[in-house]
Protein backbone atom coordinates (compact mmCIF):
# COMPACT_ATOMS: atom_id res chain seq x y z
CA MET A 1 -153.34 39.39 4.67
CA SER A 2 -153.67 41.79 7.02
CA GLY A 3 -154.21 41.32 10.24
CA ALA A 4 -154.56 43.17 13.65
CA ASN A 5 -150.95 44.28 14.86
CA ILE A 6 -149.91 42.52 17.68
CA PRO A 7 -146.88 44.28 19.33
CA VAL A 8 -143.73 43.00 20.58
CA LEU A 9 -143.66 42.95 24.23
CA VAL A 10 -140.48 44.38 26.27
CA GLY A 11 -141.61 44.11 29.82
CA ALA A 12 -144.58 46.03 30.13
CA VAL A 13 -143.97 48.46 26.80
CA PRO A 14 -145.94 47.31 23.65
CA LEU A 15 -143.56 47.70 20.62
CA LEU A 16 -145.95 48.38 17.89
CA TYR A 17 -144.10 49.14 15.19
CA VAL A 18 -141.12 46.65 15.28
CA GLN A 19 -139.38 47.09 12.05
CA SER A 20 -136.95 43.98 12.70
CA MET A 21 -136.10 41.73 15.57
CA THR A 22 -132.81 39.75 15.48
CA ILE A 23 -132.01 36.49 18.03
CA ASN A 24 -128.12 35.51 17.78
CA GLU A 25 -127.31 32.25 19.67
CA GLY A 26 -124.57 30.02 19.05
CA TYR A 27 -122.06 27.97 20.96
CA ARG A 28 -118.62 28.26 22.54
CA ILE A 29 -115.91 26.41 20.41
CA GLU A 30 -113.05 25.13 22.02
CA ARG A 31 -110.02 23.09 21.01
CA ILE A 32 -109.30 19.99 22.69
CA ALA A 33 -105.94 19.43 24.84
CA GLY A 34 -104.18 21.78 22.49
CA GLY A 35 -105.29 19.46 19.30
CA ARG A 36 -106.66 19.94 16.03
CA PHE A 37 -110.26 18.56 17.04
CA SER A 38 -112.73 21.34 18.53
CA GLN A 39 -115.49 20.58 20.35
CA ALA A 40 -118.88 23.14 21.69
CA THR A 41 -118.69 23.36 25.26
CA GLN A 42 -121.61 25.70 25.91
CA PRO A 43 -124.06 27.95 24.77
CA THR A 44 -122.85 31.54 24.60
CA THR A 45 -125.31 34.49 25.78
CA LYS A 46 -128.58 35.08 23.99
CA THR A 47 -128.60 38.64 22.62
CA ILE A 48 -131.94 40.28 21.00
CA ALA A 49 -131.42 43.35 19.01
CA ILE A 50 -134.91 45.17 18.16
CA GLU A 51 -135.19 47.99 15.77
CA ALA A 52 -138.58 49.73 15.99
CA MET A 53 -140.71 53.22 16.08
CA LEU A 54 -142.24 54.62 18.68
CA ILE A 55 -145.26 56.59 17.17
CA GLY A 56 -148.10 59.34 18.67
CA PRO A 57 -148.52 61.09 21.23
CA GLU A 58 -147.55 58.29 24.04
CA ARG A 59 -144.09 57.79 22.35
CA LEU A 60 -142.10 59.91 25.11
CA LEU A 61 -143.89 58.03 28.05
CA LEU A 62 -143.04 54.43 25.82
CA LYS A 63 -139.20 56.01 26.03
CA LYS A 64 -139.13 56.66 29.41
CA ALA A 65 -140.19 53.06 30.36
CA LEU A 66 -137.08 51.35 28.49
CA GLU A 67 -135.09 53.97 30.08
CA VAL A 68 -136.68 52.97 33.76
CA MET A 69 -136.36 49.11 32.37
CA ALA A 70 -132.60 49.94 31.24
CA LEU A 71 -131.68 50.82 34.78
CA THR A 72 -128.24 49.06 35.81
CA SER A 73 -128.66 49.54 39.76
CA ARG A 74 -130.43 46.55 40.59
CA LEU A 75 -132.12 48.50 43.42
CA LEU A 76 -133.60 50.98 41.12
CA VAL A 77 -135.03 48.11 38.95
CA SER A 78 -136.50 46.17 42.07
CA ALA A 79 -138.33 49.44 42.81
CA ALA A 80 -139.41 50.54 39.56
CA ALA A 81 -140.85 46.78 39.19
CA PRO A 82 -140.83 44.19 41.84
CA LEU A 83 -141.01 41.06 39.53
CA LEU A 84 -137.43 42.12 37.91
CA ALA A 85 -135.68 41.74 40.90
CA VAL A 86 -136.29 37.74 40.65
CA ALA A 87 -136.78 37.75 36.58
CA GLY A 88 -135.47 39.41 33.71
CA ILE A 89 -137.22 41.62 31.46
CA PRO A 90 -139.56 39.23 29.43
CA VAL A 91 -139.73 40.02 25.53
CA VAL A 92 -142.71 38.62 24.03
CA SER A 93 -143.41 38.26 20.25
CA GLY A 94 -144.41 36.48 17.42
CA PHE A 95 -140.83 35.35 17.03
CA THR A 96 -139.45 34.12 20.69
CA ILE A 97 -140.78 34.15 23.90
CA SER A 98 -137.41 34.93 25.93
CA LEU A 99 -137.72 35.79 30.46
CA ASP A 100 -134.59 36.87 32.04
CA MET A 101 -133.51 39.37 30.07
CA GLN A 102 -131.61 42.31 30.37
CA ILE A 103 -131.13 46.08 28.40
CA THR A 104 -127.66 46.29 27.70
CA ASP A 105 -127.67 48.71 24.62
CA LEU A 106 -130.96 51.56 24.38
CA ARG A 107 -130.42 54.22 21.36
CA PHE A 108 -132.98 56.94 20.37
CA THR A 109 -133.30 58.89 17.01
CA GLN A 110 -135.12 61.51 16.16
CA ASN A 111 -134.64 63.24 12.67
CA VAL A 112 -136.66 65.90 10.26
CA GLN A 113 -138.21 63.34 8.29
CA LYS A 114 -140.11 61.85 11.41
CA ARG A 115 -140.20 64.86 13.80
CA GLU A 116 -143.79 62.72 15.26
CA ALA A 117 -141.87 59.43 15.96
CA LEU A 118 -138.55 57.77 18.07
CA ASP A 119 -136.79 55.55 16.19
CA VAL A 120 -135.17 52.91 18.50
CA SER A 121 -132.95 50.78 19.01
CA ILE A 122 -133.00 48.26 21.71
CA THR A 123 -130.47 45.32 22.46
CA LEU A 124 -131.26 42.66 25.15
CA GLN A 125 -129.17 39.67 26.71
CA GLN A 126 -130.39 37.02 28.83
CA VAL A 127 -129.14 36.94 32.21
CA PRO A 128 -131.07 33.88 33.99
CA ARG A 129 -131.53 34.81 37.50
CA SER A 130 -132.00 30.81 38.30
CA ALA A 131 -132.09 27.24 36.41
CA VAL A 132 -136.26 27.36 36.74
CA THR A 133 -136.74 30.93 34.69
CA ALA A 134 -134.33 29.29 32.63
CA ALA A 135 -136.30 26.27 32.22
CA ILE A 136 -139.68 28.29 32.31
CA SER A 137 -138.32 30.41 29.22
CA GLU A 138 -136.98 27.55 27.28
CA ALA A 139 -140.65 25.79 27.68
CA ALA A 140 -142.60 29.10 26.52
CA ASP A 141 -140.11 29.41 23.55
CA LEU A 142 -140.85 25.52 22.23
CA ALA A 143 -144.70 26.23 22.88
CA LEU A 144 -144.77 29.12 20.89
CA ALA A 145 -142.80 27.20 18.18
CA VAL A 146 -145.29 24.25 18.57
CA ALA A 147 -148.59 26.65 18.42
CA THR A 148 -146.75 28.45 15.11
CA ALA A 149 -146.23 25.55 13.46
CA ALA A 150 -149.87 24.13 14.20
CA LEU A 151 -151.32 27.79 12.68
CA PRO A 152 -152.28 27.73 9.15
CA SER A 153 -149.98 30.03 7.25
CA GLY A 154 -150.10 31.82 3.72
CA PRO A 155 -149.19 29.95 0.21
CA PRO A 156 -145.59 28.23 -0.05
CA PRO A 157 -143.47 30.89 -2.26
CA ASN A 158 -143.73 30.49 -6.03
CA PRO A 159 -140.76 29.43 -6.96
CA ILE A 160 -139.29 29.41 -10.15
CA PRO A 161 -138.89 25.90 -12.09
CA ARG A 162 -134.98 25.40 -13.11
CA THR A 163 -134.38 23.78 -16.47
CA PRO A 164 -131.02 22.77 -17.82
CA ARG A 165 -130.27 24.17 -20.30
CA GLY A 166 -127.45 23.61 -22.90
CA PRO A 167 -123.64 24.98 -23.40
CA MET A 168 -123.30 28.43 -23.54
């Protein structure tokens, strides 16, 4: 089933040719009073890794836009996008809606096989600026999950039934 190519938005930059997207979340585990029991104490930092291709004549403009968002100086980021002073970079896709993200690693690759394209690898880390934006981010991600569950999807995979066999 082929439909419209819906981009992954990293800030205002549309990534049309995303090859993979990985979200890492978890909990910090600590021992209780030096005993043998452990407990999950707090969530670890959420990270998103995106592998994509920038294709076409606008590829260098998209590269520059990603570089501007990755600037580490808050003053420069604020000058480039005033909203980033109060909120981080939003990542919006069919997989997640995550606000308050910051680019921690940005890598571009060009090679002989794909001269008219740039491969981009982006790693973002969640850096909540306030409890309000963190709550809004979680609510938006939950709304995406509920809406996706309500949409019709393709047929389920056709499993191969397993039958018991005799001794080998």
